[in-house]
Tab-separated table of C-alpha atoms and ligand atoms in Angstrom:
chain	number	residue	atom	x	y	z
A	1	MET	CA	6.203	-58.074	-45.919
A	2	LEU	CA	9.492	-59.017	-46.987
A	3	GLU	CA	12.807	-58.323	-45.260
A	4	ILE	CA	15.805	-58.859	-47.046
A	5	TRP	CA	19.563	-58.844	-46.307
A	6	GLY	CA	21.295	-57.714	-49.195
A	7	ARG	CA	25.051	-58.331	-50.653
A	8	ASN	CA	24.737	-62.029	-50.712
A	9	PRO	CA	25.902	-63.848	-53.487
A	10	LEU	CA	23.515	-66.246	-55.622
A	11	GLN	CA	23.912	-69.373	-57.126
A	12	GLY	CA	22.310	-72.010	-58.629
A	13	ASN	CA	19.318	-72.639	-60.640
A	14	VAL	CA	16.011	-71.190	-60.689
A	15	LYS	CA	13.330	-73.088	-62.593
A	16	ILE	CA	10.441	-70.717	-64.240
A	17	SER	CA	7.190	-70.923	-64.191
A	18	GLY	CA	4.201	-70.869	-66.571
A	19	ALA	CA	3.421	-67.420	-67.560
A	20	LYS	CA	0.760	-65.260	-66.046
A	21	ASN	CA	-0.075	-63.450	-69.189
A	22	SER	CA	-0.580	-66.651	-71.442
A	23	ALA	CA	-2.411	-68.616	-68.788
A	24	LEU	CA	-4.632	-65.887	-68.309
A	25	VAL	CA	-5.588	-65.109	-71.670
A	26	LEU	CA	-6.035	-69.429	-72.381
A	27	MET	CA	-8.191	-69.189	-69.423
A	28	ALA	CA	-10.406	-66.398	-71.080
A	29	GLY	CA	-9.922	-68.481	-74.656
A	30	SER	CA	-11.117	-72.097	-72.825
A	31	LEU	CA	-14.406	-69.739	-72.946
A	32	LEU	CA	-14.653	-70.611	-77.168
A	33	CYS	CA	-14.657	-74.493	-76.025
A	34	PRO	CA	-18.139	-76.045	-75.730
A	35	LYS	CA	-16.100	-79.280	-74.551
A	36	ASP	CA	-13.701	-79.497	-71.490
A	37	CYS	CA	-9.908	-78.458	-71.631
A	38	ARG	CA	-7.101	-78.752	-69.980
A	39	LEU	CA	-4.208	-76.531	-69.349
A	40	ARG	CA	-0.374	-77.305	-67.965
A	41	ASN	CA	1.863	-75.469	-66.327
A	42	VAL	CA	-0.569	-72.668	-64.717
A	43	PRO	CA	1.019	-71.122	-62.459
A	44	SER	CA	-0.775	-70.186	-58.386
A	45	LEU	CA	-0.915	-66.632	-58.479
A	46	VAL	CA	-3.552	-63.987	-56.892
A	47	ASP	CA	-4.533	-63.000	-61.083
A	48	ILE	CA	-5.137	-66.519	-61.854
A	49	SER	CA	-7.492	-66.947	-58.761
A	50	ARG	CA	-8.990	-64.197	-59.582
A	51	MET	CA	-9.903	-65.504	-62.958
A	52	SER	CA	-10.544	-68.851	-61.980
A	53	GLN	CA	-12.994	-66.946	-59.609
A	54	ILE	CA	-14.840	-65.002	-62.598
A	55	LEU	CA	-15.120	-67.947	-64.754
A	56	THR	CA	-16.713	-70.025	-61.874
A	57	SER	CA	-18.854	-66.995	-61.902
A	58	LEU	CA	-19.998	-67.699	-65.884
A	59	GLY	CA	-20.886	-71.307	-64.488
A	60	VAL	CA	-17.687	-72.825	-65.407
A	61	LYS	CA	-16.120	-75.871	-63.949
A	62	LEU	CA	-12.679	-75.784	-62.655
A	63	THR	CA	-10.629	-78.229	-61.010
A	64	LYS	CA	-7.018	-77.088	-60.083
A	65	ASN	CA	-4.709	-80.173	-59.076
A	66	GLY	CA	-0.779	-78.884	-58.776
A	67	ASP	CA	-0.019	-76.740	-61.875
A	68	VAL	CA	-2.897	-78.570	-63.930
A	69	LEU	CA	-6.504	-76.629	-64.399
A	70	ASP	CA	-9.121	-78.781	-66.061
A	71	ILE	CA	-11.659	-76.724	-67.261
A	72	ASP	CA	-15.422	-77.430	-68.453
A	73	ALA	CA	-17.337	-74.428	-70.169
A	74	ARG	CA	-19.836	-76.200	-71.443
A	75	ASP	CA	-22.860	-75.051	-69.372
A	76	ILE	CA	-22.043	-70.939	-68.836
A	77	ASN	CA	-24.410	-67.723	-68.807
A	78	PRO	CA	-22.379	-65.000	-70.553
A	79	THR	CA	-24.301	-62.201	-68.778
A	80	ALA	CA	-23.527	-63.134	-65.091
A	81	ALA	CA	-19.688	-61.779	-65.005
A	82	PRO	CA	-19.939	-59.643	-61.618
A	83	TYR	CA	-18.876	-56.317	-60.772
A	84	ASP	CA	-16.605	-57.268	-57.883
A	85	ILE	CA	-14.085	-59.610	-58.948
A	86	VAL	CA	-14.149	-57.988	-62.299
A	87	SER	CA	-12.855	-54.796	-61.376
A	88	GLN	CA	-10.125	-56.321	-59.490
A	89	LEU	CA	-8.616	-58.040	-62.577
A	90	ARG	CA	-8.325	-56.187	-65.748
A	91	ALA	CA	-7.076	-59.216	-68.048
A	92	SER	CA	-11.222	-60.274	-67.258
A	93	PHE	CA	-12.206	-58.341	-70.238
A	94	PHE	CA	-10.416	-60.914	-72.391
A	95	ALA	CA	-13.846	-63.043	-71.678
A	96	VAL	CA	-15.982	-60.547	-73.932
A	97	GLY	CA	-14.035	-61.844	-77.166
A	98	PRO	CA	-14.807	-65.908	-77.045
A	99	LEU	CA	-18.519	-65.176	-74.903
A	100	LEU	CA	-19.385	-62.801	-77.786
A	101	ALA	CA	-17.905	-64.986	-80.504
A	102	ARG	CA	-19.664	-68.199	-78.700
A	103	PHE	CA	-23.108	-66.754	-77.970
A	104	GLY	CA	-23.474	-63.720	-79.507
A	105	THR	CA	-24.079	-61.581	-76.302
A	106	VAL	CA	-22.282	-60.876	-73.474
A	107	LYS	CA	-22.526	-58.325	-70.711
A	108	ILE	CA	-19.855	-57.797	-68.662
A	109	PRO	CA	-18.210	-54.481	-66.568
A	110	LEU	CA	-15.641	-52.290	-67.736
A	111	PRO	CA	-12.036	-53.424	-66.031
A	112	GLY	CA	-11.390	-49.559	-65.307
A	113	GLY	CA	-7.493	-47.950	-64.862
A	114	CYS	CA	-4.392	-49.546	-62.509
A	115	ASP	CA	-1.577	-48.405	-61.075
A	116	ILE	CA	0.111	-48.121	-64.069
A	117	GLY	CA	-2.489	-46.189	-66.514
A	118	ALA	CA	-5.667	-45.534	-67.638
A	119	ARG	CA	-5.916	-48.767	-69.628
A	120	PRO	CA	-8.704	-48.111	-71.827
A	121	VAL	CA	-10.344	-50.651	-74.130
A	122	LYS	CA	-11.413	-48.370	-77.158
A	123	LEU	CA	-9.365	-50.919	-79.523
A	124	HIS	CA	-11.151	-54.219	-78.194
A	125	ILE	CA	-14.550	-52.654	-79.323
A	126	GLN	CA	-13.626	-51.063	-82.653
A	127	GLY	CA	-12.486	-54.285	-83.698
A	128	LEU	CA	-16.055	-56.391	-82.359
A	129	GLN	CA	-17.712	-53.475	-83.938
A	130	ALA	CA	-15.834	-53.883	-86.997
A	131	MET	CA	-17.165	-57.693	-86.749
A	132	GLY	CA	-20.695	-56.725	-86.574
A	133	ALA	CA	-20.960	-56.502	-82.664
A	134	SER	CA	-23.287	-53.482	-81.261
A	135	VAL	CA	-21.550	-52.501	-78.236
A	136	LEU	CA	-23.102	-49.756	-75.705
A	137	ILE	CA	-21.232	-49.021	-72.413
A	138	GLU	CA	-24.015	-48.271	-69.542
A	139	SER	CA	-23.290	-47.503	-65.996
A	140	GLY	CA	-19.452	-49.248	-66.274
A	141	ILE	CA	-21.001	-52.108	-68.337
A	142	VAL	CA	-19.949	-53.238	-71.621
A	143	HIS	CA	-23.184	-54.655	-73.141
A	144	ALA	CA	-22.500	-56.562	-76.425
A	145	ASP	CA	-24.791	-58.096	-78.899
A	146	VAL	CA	-24.636	-59.839	-82.768
A	147	LYS	CA	-27.854	-59.140	-84.340
A	148	GLY	CA	-29.394	-61.718	-87.083
A	149	SER	CA	-30.456	-65.126	-87.387
A	150	ASN	CA	-27.414	-66.913	-85.854
A	151	ARG	CA	-26.158	-63.945	-83.876
A	152	ARG	CA	-22.578	-64.907	-85.541
A	153	LEU	CA	-19.741	-62.397	-85.395
A	154	GLN	CA	-18.690	-61.542	-89.472
A	155	GLY	CA	-14.876	-61.820	-90.599
A	156	ALA	CA	-13.122	-57.985	-90.971
A	157	LYS	CA	-10.494	-56.344	-91.884
A	158	ILE	CA	-9.322	-54.516	-88.742
A	159	TYR	CA	-6.555	-52.213	-88.570
A	160	LEU	CA	-4.918	-51.209	-85.032
A	161	ASP	CA	-3.679	-47.872	-84.574
A	162	TYR	CA	-1.866	-49.510	-81.211
A	163	PRO	CA	-0.522	-53.176	-81.635
A	164	SER	CA	-2.026	-53.554	-78.145
A	165	VAL	CA	-1.741	-57.168	-76.599
A	166	GLY	CA	-5.044	-57.110	-75.321
A	167	ALA	CA	-6.770	-56.325	-78.271
A	168	THR	CA	-5.062	-58.528	-80.138
A	169	GLU	CA	-5.981	-61.410	-78.161
A	170	THR	CA	-9.825	-59.942	-77.453
A	171	LEU	CA	-10.179	-60.084	-81.757
A	172	LEU	CA	-8.152	-63.245	-82.135
A	173	MET	CA	-10.359	-65.256	-79.933
A	174	ALA	CA	-13.574	-63.312	-81.623
A	175	ALA	CA	-12.822	-64.441	-85.003
A	176	THR	CA	-12.223	-68.016	-84.250
A	177	LEU	CA	-15.851	-68.210	-84.751
A	178	ALA	CA	-16.852	-65.692	-86.921
A	179	GLU	CA	-18.119	-66.397	-90.010
A	180	GLY	CA	-15.593	-65.868	-92.735
A	181	GLU	CA	-12.143	-64.015	-92.979
A	182	THR	CA	-10.250	-61.528	-90.445
A	183	THR	CA	-7.515	-59.903	-90.643
A	184	ILE	CA	-5.809	-58.297	-87.948
A	185	GLU	CA	-2.877	-55.395	-89.396
A	186	ASN	CA	-0.777	-53.658	-86.564
A	187	ALA	CA	-1.046	-56.594	-84.615
A	188	ALA	CA	0.831	-57.160	-81.427
A	189	GLN	CA	3.579	-59.869	-81.495
A	190	GLU	CA	3.985	-60.713	-78.154
A	191	PRO	CA	4.888	-64.752	-77.349
A	192	GLU	CA	1.995	-64.594	-75.372
A	193	ILE	CA	0.116	-64.352	-79.079
A	194	VAL	CA	1.373	-66.667	-80.564
A	195	ASP	CA	0.907	-69.554	-77.339
A	196	LEU	CA	-2.809	-68.081	-77.556
A	197	ALA	CA	-3.106	-68.657	-81.333
A	198	ASN	CA	-1.396	-72.385	-80.536
A	199	PHE	CA	-4.080	-72.872	-78.239
A	200	CYS	CA	-7.023	-71.962	-80.410
A	201	ILE	CA	-5.360	-73.957	-83.129
A	202	ALA	CA	-4.899	-76.979	-81.042
A	203	MET	CA	-8.685	-76.886	-80.823
A	204	GLY	CA	-9.246	-76.444	-84.058
A	205	ALA	CA	-8.983	-72.900	-84.871
A	206	LYS	CA	-7.462	-72.006	-88.324
A	207	ILE	CA	-4.915	-69.113	-87.634
A	208	TYR	CA	-2.092	-67.600	-89.355
A	209	GLY	CA	0.535	-65.206	-89.127
A	210	ALA	CA	0.486	-65.014	-85.063
A	211	GLY	CA	3.874	-63.426	-84.112
A	212	THR	CA	3.835	-61.271	-86.782
A	213	ASN	CA	2.184	-57.900	-87.518
A	214	LYS	CA	-0.419	-59.174	-89.489
A	215	ILE	CA	-2.941	-62.376	-88.469
A	216	THR	CA	-5.353	-63.797	-90.406
A	217	ILE	CA	-8.006	-66.177	-88.822
A	218	VAL	CA	-10.659	-68.185	-91.030
A	219	GLY	CA	-13.498	-68.674	-88.879
A	220	VAL	CA	-14.608	-72.167	-88.080
A	221	ASP	CA	-18.526	-73.482	-87.003
A	222	ARG	CA	-16.819	-74.950	-83.644
A	223	LEU	CA	-14.081	-76.080	-81.441
A	224	HIS	CA	-12.597	-78.890	-79.694
A	225	SER	CA	-11.265	-80.572	-76.530
A	226	VAL	CA	-7.516	-79.682	-76.228
A	227	ASP	CA	-4.504	-80.563	-73.431
A	228	TYR	CA	-2.087	-77.766	-73.726
A	229	ALA	CA	0.765	-76.174	-71.933
A	230	VAL	CA	1.302	-72.641	-71.046
A	231	ILE	CA	4.952	-71.082	-71.999
A	232	PRO	CA	7.190	-70.337	-69.683
A	233	ASP	CA	7.095	-66.964	-67.731
A	234	ARG	CA	9.550	-64.515	-70.036
A	235	ILE	CA	9.101	-62.163	-67.728
A	236	GLU	CA	10.183	-64.145	-64.635
A	237	ALA	CA	12.939	-65.477	-66.251
A	238	GLY	CA	14.017	-62.058	-66.971
A	239	THR	CA	13.719	-60.840	-63.450
A	240	PHE	CA	15.793	-63.473	-62.390
A	241	LEU	CA	18.450	-62.856	-64.714
A	242	VAL	CA	18.608	-59.475	-63.538
A	243	ALA	CA	18.994	-60.675	-60.267
A	244	GLY	CA	22.313	-62.636	-61.059
A	245	ALA	CA	23.583	-59.614	-62.532
A	246	ILE	CA	22.811	-57.344	-59.755
A	247	THR	CA	24.281	-59.639	-57.060
A	248	HIS	CA	27.475	-59.978	-59.673
A	249	SER	CA	26.343	-63.707	-59.192
A	250	GLU	CA	26.655	-66.699	-61.738
A	251	ILE	CA	22.902	-68.169	-62.142
A	252	THR	CA	21.276	-70.849	-64.536
A	253	VAL	CA	17.683	-70.286	-65.393
A	254	SER	CA	15.939	-73.347	-66.569
A	255	SER	CA	12.525	-73.267	-68.329
A	256	ALA	CA	13.478	-69.859	-69.994
A	257	ILE	CA	13.203	-69.491	-74.224
A	258	ALA	CA	16.025	-67.322	-75.218
A	259	ASP	CA	13.976	-66.185	-78.660
A	260	HIS	CA	11.395	-64.659	-76.065
A	261	LEU	CA	14.254	-63.040	-74.587
A	262	VAL	CA	16.005	-61.065	-77.520
A	263	PRO	CA	15.723	-57.810	-76.093
A	264	VAL	CA	16.363	-58.248	-72.493
A	265	ILE	CA	19.317	-60.360	-72.985
A	266	ALA	CA	20.811	-57.879	-75.493
A	267	LYS	CA	20.258	-55.101	-72.818
A	268	LEU	CA	22.190	-57.297	-70.121
A	269	GLU	CA	25.024	-58.213	-72.266
A	270	ALA	CA	25.058	-54.102	-72.965
A	271	ILE	CA	25.045	-53.659	-69.619
A	272	GLY	CA	28.446	-55.684	-69.611
A	273	CYS	CA	26.487	-59.679	-68.301
A	274	ARG	CA	27.239	-62.525	-70.538
A	275	ILE	CA	24.164	-64.602	-71.482
A	276	ILE	CA	25.363	-68.375	-72.295
A	277	ASN	CA	22.351	-70.019	-74.236
A	278	GLU	CA	23.281	-73.631	-72.565
A	279	GLY	CA	20.293	-75.105	-74.902
A	280	GLU	CA	17.091	-77.384	-73.555
A	281	ASN	CA	15.714	-73.970	-72.336
A	282	CYS	CA	18.330	-73.026	-69.985
A	283	LEU	CA	20.376	-69.865	-69.780
A	284	ARG	CA	23.290	-69.063	-67.884
A	285	LEU	CA	24.091	-65.844	-66.459
A	286	ILE	CA	27.868	-64.874	-66.188
A	287	PRO	CA	28.089	-61.367	-64.166
A	288	GLY	CA	30.189	-58.129	-65.063
A	289	GLU	CA	31.009	-54.761	-63.973
A	290	LEU	CA	27.831	-52.989	-64.499
A	291	LYS	CA	28.199	-49.890	-67.162
A	292	ALA	CA	25.182	-47.460	-68.084
A	293	THR	CA	22.970	-47.782	-71.062
A	294	ASP	CA	20.242	-46.638	-72.379
A	295	ILE	CA	16.554	-48.352	-72.569
A	296	GLU	CA	13.467	-47.120	-74.575
A	297	THR	CA	10.265	-49.300	-73.814
A	298	LEU	CA	8.131	-50.720	-77.001
A	299	PRO	CA	5.795	-53.597	-77.895
A	300	TYR	CA	7.547	-56.617	-78.948
A	301	PRO	CA	9.929	-57.139	-79.768
A	302	GLY	CA	10.944	-54.286	-78.219
A	303	PHE	CA	12.085	-53.953	-74.784
A	304	PRO	CA	9.043	-55.239	-72.795
A	305	THR	CA	7.879	-52.858	-70.492
A	306	ASP	CA	7.324	-55.367	-67.970
A	307	MET	CA	11.271	-55.418	-67.513
A	308	GLN	CA	11.414	-51.540	-66.995
A	309	ALA	CA	11.421	-51.444	-63.319
A	310	GLN	CA	13.714	-54.382	-62.846
A	311	PHE	CA	16.473	-53.138	-65.136
A	312	MET	CA	16.161	-49.388	-63.613
A	313	ALA	CA	16.975	-51.078	-60.055
A	314	LEU	CA	19.844	-52.814	-62.366
A	315	LEU	CA	21.521	-49.394	-63.788
A	316	CYS	CA	21.073	-47.671	-60.287
A	317	PHE	CA	24.732	-49.789	-59.537
A	318	SER	CA	26.251	-48.677	-63.012
A	319	GLU	CA	29.246	-47.105	-63.864
A	320	GLY	CA	27.761	-43.835	-65.523
A	321	ASN	CA	24.529	-42.549	-66.619
A	322	SER	CA	21.802	-44.057	-68.263
A	323	VAL	CA	18.133	-42.686	-69.331
A	324	ILE	CA	14.936	-44.705	-69.321
A	325	SER	CA	12.048	-43.896	-71.236
A	326	GLU	CA	8.756	-45.723	-70.533
A	327	THR	CA	6.794	-45.385	-74.266
A	328	VAL	CA	3.906	-47.810	-73.470
A	329	PHE	CA	2.233	-46.995	-69.913
A	330	GLU	CA	1.746	-43.413	-68.418
A	331	ASN	CA	2.171	-43.797	-65.108
A	332	ARG	CA	5.093	-46.766	-64.617
A	333	LEU	CA	7.863	-45.030	-63.229
A	334	ARG	CA	6.268	-44.688	-59.587
A	335	HIS	CA	9.263	-46.789	-58.366
A	336	VAL	CA	11.438	-44.145	-58.919
A	337	ALA	CA	10.854	-42.379	-55.489
A	338	GLU	CA	11.196	-45.729	-53.643
A	339	LEU	CA	15.173	-46.747	-55.234
A	340	GLN	CA	15.598	-42.829	-54.428
A	341	ARG	CA	14.801	-43.605	-50.635
A	342	MET	CA	17.495	-46.536	-51.104
A	343	GLY	CA	19.943	-43.705	-52.265
A	344	ALA	CA	19.693	-43.695	-55.896
A	345	ASN	CA	20.185	-41.033	-57.880
A	346	ILE	CA	17.709	-40.899	-60.745
A	347	ARG	CA	15.779	-37.930	-61.933
A	348	LEU	CA	12.180	-37.985	-64.008
A	349	LYS	CA	11.498	-35.916	-66.572
A	350	GLY	CA	8.483	-36.577	-67.989
A	351	ASN	CA	8.454	-40.289	-69.019
A	352	HIS	CA	12.221	-40.357	-68.821
A	353	ALA	CA	14.098	-41.069	-65.801
A	354	LEU	CA	17.949	-40.163	-65.979
A	355	ILE	CA	20.133	-42.819	-63.596
A	356	GLN	CA	23.116	-41.571	-62.401
A	357	GLY	CA	25.060	-44.543	-60.873
A	358	VAL	CA	26.103	-44.529	-57.858
A	359	PRO	CA	28.864	-47.108	-55.802
A	360	PHE	CA	25.852	-48.411	-53.188
A	361	LEU	CA	22.472	-48.019	-52.152
A	362	SER	CA	21.321	-48.584	-48.272
A	363	GLY	CA	18.633	-50.886	-47.046
A	364	ALA	CA	15.441	-49.091	-46.320
A	365	PRO	CA	11.663	-49.529	-45.794
A	366	VAL	CA	10.101	-49.016	-49.306
A	367	MET	CA	6.267	-49.616	-51.158
A	368	SER	CA	5.308	-51.899	-53.449
A	369	THR	CA	3.593	-49.317	-56.383
A	370	ASP	CA	2.644	-52.326	-58.519
A	371	LEU	CA	3.381	-56.196	-59.698
A	372	ARG	CA	6.825	-54.715	-61.575
A	373	ALA	CA	7.802	-52.178	-59.271
A	374	SER	CA	7.468	-55.043	-56.104
A	375	ALA	CA	10.044	-57.028	-58.030
A	376	ALA	CA	12.571	-54.105	-58.913
A	377	LEU	CA	12.364	-53.519	-55.107
A	378	ILE	CA	13.419	-56.882	-54.213
A	379	LEU	CA	16.401	-56.537	-56.570
A	380	ALA	CA	18.002	-53.135	-55.139
A	381	GLY	CA	17.586	-55.132	-51.677
A	382	LEU	CA	19.056	-58.089	-52.745
A	383	ALA	CA	22.131	-55.734	-53.842
A	384	ALA	CA	21.984	-52.925	-50.883
A	385	GLN	CA	23.828	-52.708	-47.892
A	386	GLY	CA	22.143	-53.902	-44.393
A	387	LYS	CA	18.297	-54.589	-44.619
A	388	THR	CA	15.488	-53.432	-47.052
A	389	ILE	CA	11.922	-54.163	-45.774
A	390	VAL	CA	9.188	-54.603	-49.172
A	391	ARG	CA	5.602	-53.914	-48.367
A	392	GLY	CA	3.071	-53.741	-50.529
A	393	LEU	CA	2.874	-57.589	-51.094
A	394	HIS	CA	-0.236	-57.457	-52.646
A	395	HIS	CA	1.375	-55.977	-55.759
A	396	LEU	CA	3.879	-58.533	-56.024
A	397	ASP	CA	1.651	-62.009	-55.342
A	398	ARG	CA	-0.515	-61.218	-58.584
A	399	GLY	CA	2.574	-62.241	-60.566
A	400	TYR	CA	5.584	-64.174	-58.848
A	401	GLU	CA	4.978	-67.439	-57.851
A	402	ASP	CA	6.459	-68.311	-54.442
A	403	ILE	CA	9.320	-65.448	-55.450
A	404	GLU	CA	11.273	-65.302	-51.831
A	405	ASN	CA	11.888	-69.554	-51.742
A	406	LYS	CA	12.590	-69.147	-55.335
A	407	LEU	CA	15.344	-66.988	-53.943
A	408	ARG	CA	16.217	-68.738	-50.855
A	409	LYS	CA	17.103	-71.632	-52.890
A	410	LEU	CA	19.617	-69.513	-54.463
A	411	GLY	CA	21.342	-68.351	-51.420
A	412	ALA	CA	19.570	-65.336	-50.746
A	413	ARG	CA	18.962	-63.824	-46.977
A	414	ILE	CA	14.863	-62.762	-47.788
A	415	GLU	CA	12.590	-63.694	-45.352
A	416	ARG	CA	8.142	-63.042	-45.774
A	417	VAL	CA	7.115	-61.770	-42.409
A	418	THR	CA	4.249	-60.475	-40.917
A	419	GLU	CA	3.919	-56.732	-39.336
A	420	SER	CA	2.966	-56.651	-35.962
A	421	ASN	CA	0.582	-54.418	-35.448
B	1	EPZ	C1	-0.292	-56.603	-71.494
B	1	EPZ	O1	-1.188	-55.700	-71.131
B	1	EPZ	C2	0.208	-57.171	-70.177
B	1	EPZ	N1	-1.241	-57.687	-69.372
B	1	EPZ	C3	0.663	-56.168	-69.459
B	1	EPZ	O2	1.418	-56.771	-68.139
B	1	EPZ	C4	2.136	-55.721	-70.284
B	1	EPZ	O3	2.447	-54.665	-70.047
B	1	EPZ	C5	1.357	-55.493	-71.603
B	1	EPZ	O4	0.219	-56.291	-72.181
B	1	EPZ	C6	2.132	-54.455	-72.684
B	1	EPZ	O5	3.325	-55.467	-73.434
B	1	EPZ	C7	-1.521	-59.086	-69.930
B	1	EPZ	O6	-1.149	-59.779	-70.802
B	1	EPZ	C8	-2.554	-59.769	-68.506
B	1	EPZ	P1	-2.015	-53.224	-74.119
B	1	EPZ	P2	-2.605	-54.980	-71.746
B	1	EPZ	O7	-3.625	-53.322	-74.809
B	1	EPZ	O8	-2.999	-55.989	-72.849
B	1	EPZ	C9	-2.831	-48.597	-74.862
B	1	EPZ	C10	2.084	-57.139	-66.231
B	1	EPZ	O9	2.961	-56.732	-65.493
B	1	EPZ	N2	-4.454	-48.957	-75.472
B	1	EPZ	O10	-0.981	-53.786	-75.134
B	1	EPZ	O11	-3.537	-53.807	-71.471
B	1	EPZ	C11	-2.706	-48.772	-73.110
B	1	EPZ	O12	-3.639	-48.023	-72.787
B	1	EPZ	C12	1.255	-56.681	-66.980
B	1	EPZ	O13	1.927	-58.421	-66.437
B	1	EPZ	C13	-5.447	-48.206	-76.261
B	1	EPZ	O14	-4.609	-47.078	-75.827
B	1	EPZ	O15	-1.501	-53.888	-72.984
B	1	EPZ	C14	-1.290	-49.282	-72.951
B	1	EPZ	O16	-0.912	-47.814	-73.050
B	1	EPZ	C15	1.169	-54.989	-66.907
B	1	EPZ	N3	-6.304	-48.464	-76.255
B	1	EPZ	C16	-0.691	-49.755	-74.296
B	1	EPZ	O17	-1.893	-49.460	-75.128
B	1	EPZ	C17	-6.487	-49.828	-76.088
B	1	EPZ	O18	-7.876	-50.172	-76.349
B	1	EPZ	C18	-0.654	-50.803	-74.103
B	1	EPZ	O19	-1.418	-51.905	-73.486
B	1	EPZ	C19	-5.849	-50.779	-75.366
B	1	EPZ	C20	-4.797	-50.555	-74.797
């Protein structure tokens, strides 16, 4: 568990790690390549280790040296992904597109739901079927095959009912080796999608329009080796900017791309902080009196759902009433009860949280309910009176690299201790 003594001002700079949600899909994307790939700026996270386990179970050879990951997916078996590991990592489903595109067949367990929602994969499967795959789901296992002599996916016109990040990534990867042209309309536009497209283009793929709501992919016969660096993690960067705002501390965050953080910066400014872009991917946060504001989570470039919990912690300390509406995931407000334990004044109404700012929160023992909720509880603990104990760190370690040391270097009083039975 983490022990946090609140109300210590922060100062200095924090360097942001590579993006979890990009590194995971780029690792799956390397399955498209019959040669070796090198990924740089890969964070050390539980989710990355799990994706490595899944790739290894398929026969991929992996070597991680610091933040450099060497991947050799020459000789692999597309039907070998084991349930016990796949069930622990939703992102494992990213392997479906590349394996089907390269081998014309794949067998992989359905990822199933998680703490924040049902997380169906219907849009992924509908898109693959539009490209000519026959998909059977039996006893929780997805069997997908492409008939025909060369077992090759066919280019198709695909319209997504919802701009799903995962579905866009699956279909983009599948289309890189398909026969002919694929268009994905109402595509997701997240920076991680652009990073994936750039990674595939660097391997020889033909992709146009990534980062817009229409992506066009012209299939090629094969891809080649690549040496590619993952983008910085915009959600980690946003989390540290909120750490500065909630402790009224002036800090800088480096390796943070301002263009990826437009909605986050806009809301921090609406709340009363100033963000200075110091160039070279370095952002300075100047704290201010915290004012209430309303937030609605939306697909990019709307406000990211992965920053919702952290901003809820911040708005607990603001002057006035705020409304946060979570529209992307159906079960992502469970941190409310833990913040209330610390004295927050929050009322829930469906997927809306009505937050009335209070002068202070009190440290308390709290339980993380999912990855971003764990970050929100740490932030609340940094600003609360007294000591906060955060449990459920298996959530935190999935997506934050060494967060307590990074915070300690900024001056926070935070310690990871083992609970004695
Ligand atoms: C990615 O999840 C991220 N995960 C999530 O980050 C992030 O919250 C999410 O995108 C939205 O930005 C990774 O990249 C590994 P979606 P993904 O498909 O791809 C529904 C974090 O904290 N949907 O855009 O699963 C779905 O149920 C994690 O780092 C369908 O209905 O997100 C959800 O309500 C959490 N049918 C909504 O769309 C489908 O076939 C958004 O999901 C697919 C999705």
